[in-house]
Short mmCIF file of C-alpha atoms in Angstrom, two decimals:
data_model
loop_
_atom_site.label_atom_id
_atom_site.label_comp_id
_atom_site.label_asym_id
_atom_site.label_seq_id
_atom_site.Cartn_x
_atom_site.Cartn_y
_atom_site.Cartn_z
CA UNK A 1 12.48 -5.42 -12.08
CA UNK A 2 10.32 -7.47 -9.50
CA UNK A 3 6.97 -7.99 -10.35
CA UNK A 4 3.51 -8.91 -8.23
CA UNK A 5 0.96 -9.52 -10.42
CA UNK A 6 -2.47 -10.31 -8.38
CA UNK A 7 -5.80 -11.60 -10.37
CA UNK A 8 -8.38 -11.51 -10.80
CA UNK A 9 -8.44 -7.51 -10.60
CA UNK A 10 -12.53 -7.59 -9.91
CA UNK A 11 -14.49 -10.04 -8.19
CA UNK A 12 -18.40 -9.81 -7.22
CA UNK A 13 -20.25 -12.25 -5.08
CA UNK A 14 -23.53 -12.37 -3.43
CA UNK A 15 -22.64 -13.18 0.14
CA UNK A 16 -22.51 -16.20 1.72
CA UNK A 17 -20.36 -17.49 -1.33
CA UNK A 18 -16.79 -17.83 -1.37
CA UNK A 19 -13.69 -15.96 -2.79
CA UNK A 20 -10.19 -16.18 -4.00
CA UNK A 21 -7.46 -14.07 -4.85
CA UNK A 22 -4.13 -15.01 -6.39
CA UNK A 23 -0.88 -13.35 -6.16
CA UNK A 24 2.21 -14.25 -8.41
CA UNK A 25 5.85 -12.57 -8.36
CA UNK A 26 8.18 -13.19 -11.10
CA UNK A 27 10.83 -13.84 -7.87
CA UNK A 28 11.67 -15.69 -5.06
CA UNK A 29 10.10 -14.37 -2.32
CA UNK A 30 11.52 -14.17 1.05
CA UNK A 31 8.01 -13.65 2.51
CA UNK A 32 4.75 -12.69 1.70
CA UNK A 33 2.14 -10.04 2.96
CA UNK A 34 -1.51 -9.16 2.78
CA UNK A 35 -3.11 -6.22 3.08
CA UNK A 36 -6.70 -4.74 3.32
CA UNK A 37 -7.62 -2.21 2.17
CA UNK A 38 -11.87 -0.80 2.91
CA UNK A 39 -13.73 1.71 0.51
CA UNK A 40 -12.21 5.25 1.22
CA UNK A 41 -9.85 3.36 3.86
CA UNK A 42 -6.06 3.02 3.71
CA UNK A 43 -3.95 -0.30 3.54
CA UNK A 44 -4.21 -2.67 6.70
CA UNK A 45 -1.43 -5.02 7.10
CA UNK A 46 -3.07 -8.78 7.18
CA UNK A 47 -1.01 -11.30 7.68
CA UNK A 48 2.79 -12.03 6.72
CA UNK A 49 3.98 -15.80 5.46
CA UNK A 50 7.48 -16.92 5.19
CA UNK A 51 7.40 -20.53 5.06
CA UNK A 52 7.34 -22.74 1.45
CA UNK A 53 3.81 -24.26 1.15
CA UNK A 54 2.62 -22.61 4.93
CA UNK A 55 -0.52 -22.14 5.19
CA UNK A 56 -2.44 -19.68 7.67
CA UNK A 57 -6.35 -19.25 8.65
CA UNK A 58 -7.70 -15.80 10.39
CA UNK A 59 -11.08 -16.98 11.11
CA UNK A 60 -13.06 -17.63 7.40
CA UNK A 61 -9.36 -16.30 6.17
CA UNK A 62 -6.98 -18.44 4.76
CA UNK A 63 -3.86 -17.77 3.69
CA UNK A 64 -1.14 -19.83 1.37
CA UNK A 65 2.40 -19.54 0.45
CA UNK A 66 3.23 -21.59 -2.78
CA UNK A 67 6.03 -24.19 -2.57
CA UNK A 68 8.51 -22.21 -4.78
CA UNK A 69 7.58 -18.88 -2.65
CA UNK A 70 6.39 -17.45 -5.82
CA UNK A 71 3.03 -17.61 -5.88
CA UNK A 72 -0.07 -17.04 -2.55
CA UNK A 73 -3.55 -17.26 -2.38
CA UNK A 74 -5.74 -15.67 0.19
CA UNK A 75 -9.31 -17.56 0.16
CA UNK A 76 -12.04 -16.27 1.96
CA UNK A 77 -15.32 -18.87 2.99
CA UNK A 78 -18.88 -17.60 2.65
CA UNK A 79 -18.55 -13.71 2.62
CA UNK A 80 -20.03 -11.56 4.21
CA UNK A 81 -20.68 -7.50 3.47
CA UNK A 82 -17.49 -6.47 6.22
CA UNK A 83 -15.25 -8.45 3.44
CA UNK A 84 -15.25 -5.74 0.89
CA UNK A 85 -12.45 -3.72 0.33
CA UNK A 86 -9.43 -4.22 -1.87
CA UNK A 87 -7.38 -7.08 -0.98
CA UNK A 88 -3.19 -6.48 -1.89
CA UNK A 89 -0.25 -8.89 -1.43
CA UNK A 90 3.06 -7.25 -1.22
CA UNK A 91 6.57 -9.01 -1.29
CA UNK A 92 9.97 -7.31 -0.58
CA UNK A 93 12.79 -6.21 -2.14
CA UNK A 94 14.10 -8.92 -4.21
CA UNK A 95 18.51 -9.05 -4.01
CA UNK A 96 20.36 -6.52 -1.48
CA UNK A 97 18.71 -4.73 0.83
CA UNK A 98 15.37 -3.98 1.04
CA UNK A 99 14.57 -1.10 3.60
CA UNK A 100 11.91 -2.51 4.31
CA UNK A 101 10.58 -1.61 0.72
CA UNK A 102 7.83 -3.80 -0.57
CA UNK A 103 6.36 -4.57 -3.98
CA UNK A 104 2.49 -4.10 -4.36
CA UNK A 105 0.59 -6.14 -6.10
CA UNK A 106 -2.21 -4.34 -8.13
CA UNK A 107 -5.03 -5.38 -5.65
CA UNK A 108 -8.43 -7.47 -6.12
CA UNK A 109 -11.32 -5.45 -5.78
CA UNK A 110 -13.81 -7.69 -3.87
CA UNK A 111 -17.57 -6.45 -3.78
CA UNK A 112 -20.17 -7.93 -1.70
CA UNK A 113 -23.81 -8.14 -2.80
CA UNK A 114 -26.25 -8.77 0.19
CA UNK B 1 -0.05 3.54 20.63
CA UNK B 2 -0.60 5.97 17.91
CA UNK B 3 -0.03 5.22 14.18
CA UNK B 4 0.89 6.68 11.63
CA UNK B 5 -0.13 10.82 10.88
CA UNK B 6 -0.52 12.53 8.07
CA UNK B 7 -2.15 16.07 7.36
CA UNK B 8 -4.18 17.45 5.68
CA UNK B 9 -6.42 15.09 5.46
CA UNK B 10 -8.50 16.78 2.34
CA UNK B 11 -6.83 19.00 0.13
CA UNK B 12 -7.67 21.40 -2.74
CA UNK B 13 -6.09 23.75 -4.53
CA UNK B 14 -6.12 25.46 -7.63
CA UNK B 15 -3.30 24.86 -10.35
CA UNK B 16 0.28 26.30 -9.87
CA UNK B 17 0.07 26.29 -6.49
CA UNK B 18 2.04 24.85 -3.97
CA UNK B 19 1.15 21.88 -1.60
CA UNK B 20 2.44 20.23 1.31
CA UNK B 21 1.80 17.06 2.83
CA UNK B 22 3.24 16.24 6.06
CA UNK B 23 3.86 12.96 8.16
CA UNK B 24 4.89 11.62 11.32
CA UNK B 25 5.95 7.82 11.26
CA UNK B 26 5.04 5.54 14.20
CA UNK B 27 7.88 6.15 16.55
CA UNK B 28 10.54 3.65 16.73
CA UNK B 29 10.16 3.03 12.49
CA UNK B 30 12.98 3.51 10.51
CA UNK B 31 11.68 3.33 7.42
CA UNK B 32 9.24 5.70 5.50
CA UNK B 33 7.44 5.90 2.57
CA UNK B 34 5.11 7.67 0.19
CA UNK B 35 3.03 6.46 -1.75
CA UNK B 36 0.56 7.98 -4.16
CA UNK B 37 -2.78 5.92 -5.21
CA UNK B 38 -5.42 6.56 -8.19
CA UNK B 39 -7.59 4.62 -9.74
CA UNK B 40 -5.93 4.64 -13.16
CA UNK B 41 -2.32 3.64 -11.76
CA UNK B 42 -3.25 2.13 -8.58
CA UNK B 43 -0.85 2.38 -5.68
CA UNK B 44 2.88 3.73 -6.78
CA UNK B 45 5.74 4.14 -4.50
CA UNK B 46 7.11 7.37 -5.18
CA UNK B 47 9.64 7.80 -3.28
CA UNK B 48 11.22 5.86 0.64
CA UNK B 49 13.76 6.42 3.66
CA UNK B 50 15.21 4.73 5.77
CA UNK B 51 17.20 6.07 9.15
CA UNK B 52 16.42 9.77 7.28
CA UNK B 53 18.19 9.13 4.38
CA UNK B 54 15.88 9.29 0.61
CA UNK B 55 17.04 5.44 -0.68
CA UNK B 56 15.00 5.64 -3.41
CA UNK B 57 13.41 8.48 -5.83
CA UNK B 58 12.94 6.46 -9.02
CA UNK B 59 9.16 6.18 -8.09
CA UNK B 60 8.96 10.46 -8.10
CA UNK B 61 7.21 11.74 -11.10
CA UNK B 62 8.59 14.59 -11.92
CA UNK B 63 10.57 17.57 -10.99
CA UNK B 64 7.86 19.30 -9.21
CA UNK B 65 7.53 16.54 -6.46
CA UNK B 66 10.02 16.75 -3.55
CA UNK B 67 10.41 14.74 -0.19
CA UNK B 68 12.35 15.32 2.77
CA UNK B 69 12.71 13.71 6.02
CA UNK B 70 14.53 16.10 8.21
CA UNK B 71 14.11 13.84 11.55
CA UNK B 72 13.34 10.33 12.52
CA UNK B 73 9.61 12.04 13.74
CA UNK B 74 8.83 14.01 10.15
CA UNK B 75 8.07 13.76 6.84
CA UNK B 76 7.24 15.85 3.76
CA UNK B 77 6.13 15.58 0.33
CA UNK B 78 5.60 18.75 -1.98
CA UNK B 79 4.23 19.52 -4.94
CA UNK B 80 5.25 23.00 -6.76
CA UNK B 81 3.55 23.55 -8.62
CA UNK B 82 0.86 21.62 -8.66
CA UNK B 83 -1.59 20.37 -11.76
CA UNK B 84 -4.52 18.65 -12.11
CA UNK B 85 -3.59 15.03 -12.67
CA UNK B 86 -1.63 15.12 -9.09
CA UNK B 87 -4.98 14.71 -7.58
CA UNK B 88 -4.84 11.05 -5.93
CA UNK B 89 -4.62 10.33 -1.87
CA UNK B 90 -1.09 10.51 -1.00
CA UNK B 91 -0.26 8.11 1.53
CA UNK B 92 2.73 7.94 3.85
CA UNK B 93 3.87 4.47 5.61
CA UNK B 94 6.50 3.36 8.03
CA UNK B 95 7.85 0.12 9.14
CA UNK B 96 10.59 -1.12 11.41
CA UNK B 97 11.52 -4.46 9.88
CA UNK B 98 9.14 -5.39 6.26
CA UNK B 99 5.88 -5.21 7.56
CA UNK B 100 4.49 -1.70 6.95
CA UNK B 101 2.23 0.65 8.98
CA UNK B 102 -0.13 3.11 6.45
CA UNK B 103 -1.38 6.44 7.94
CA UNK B 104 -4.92 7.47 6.92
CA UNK B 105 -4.00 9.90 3.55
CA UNK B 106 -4.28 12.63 1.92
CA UNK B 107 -6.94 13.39 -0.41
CA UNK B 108 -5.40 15.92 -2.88
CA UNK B 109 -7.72 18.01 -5.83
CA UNK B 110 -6.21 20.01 -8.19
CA UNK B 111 -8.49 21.84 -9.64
#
């Protein structure tokens, strides 16, 4: 079946530095997602790309959708402590019809040291 | 606009007994979801509906875990009976098209 693989699984970083996260599905992707998700929080829907190779900044955010719509990074520039949280990307159904249904990627845990 | 609802928020109970975990979707979705996230497993779709209807149960553990969606505005997810590695946060989601709306959770203990 349709697989999201995200890595690296951990990340640390003192703040002020930067921080990357890649996602990678084993399909074609009609579109991609991010989500956030805070310490004891629940998943916050991010962003959404559908475009090959579009690329999307929410303030030190920014977002990429690979060429072949397999493969999205989400970058963030000079951290800060309101960044941590676990960061999933999520792609739908792949083939028929999805519901809506979407295929989580295991999730980057991203701590911030001050 | 409210979002999504789920209760209880905290839960615990003692083995064998039965739990509920209720849900109302953000009105106007017509898709739902459950989900069910530890740290060992992460975050596993157990089971999803859309308009109502279950689509998909592959993600339900076993036997003792049902879901219904009687109406458009209400969701459940049981457990009977319940054991100690059910303990997670359950956590219920609806969308209207692909992007998807999570409610706060459920934090279950089995004890």
């Amino acid at each position: 079946g349709q697989q999201v693989m995200q890595i690296p699984q951990y990340q640390h970083v003192q703040e002020g530095e930067d921080f990357t996260t890649y996602c990678n599905s084993s399909t074609t992707l009609s579109n991609i997602q991010w989500y956030k998700q805070r310490p004891g929080g629940h998943p916050v829907f991010l962003i959404q790309l559908v475009k090959s190779g579009e690329v999307k900044k929410q303030k030190r955010l920014t977002f990429q959708f690979g060429e072949a719509k397999k493969n999205s990074s989400l970058h963030i520039t000079a951290t800060q402590t309101t960044d941590v949280g676990t960061y999933f990307c999520a792609g739908p159904n792949a083939g028929g019809t999805s519901y809506g249904k979407l295929t989580f990627g295991q999730g980057t845990i991203l701590t911030v040291h001050p | 606009d409210a979002g999504v609802i789920q209760s209880p928020r905290h839960e615990v109970t003692e083995m064998g007994q039965e739990v509920t975990l209720r849900c109302k979707p953000i009105s106007g979705h017509n898709s739902l979801f459950w989900y069910r996230q530890t740290m060992m497993r992460g975050l596993e779709l157990l089971i999803y509906f859309n308009n109502n209807v279950p689509i998909d149960d592959s993600g339900m553990p076993e036997d003792r875990f049902s879901a219904k969606m009687p109406n458009a505005s209400f969701s459940t997810l049981k457990i009977q009976p319940s054991e100690p590695r059910d303990s997670a946060v359950y956590f219920c989601a609806s969308s209207l098209q692909e992007t998807q709306y999570f409610g706060p959770g459920t934090r279950l203990l089995v004890l």
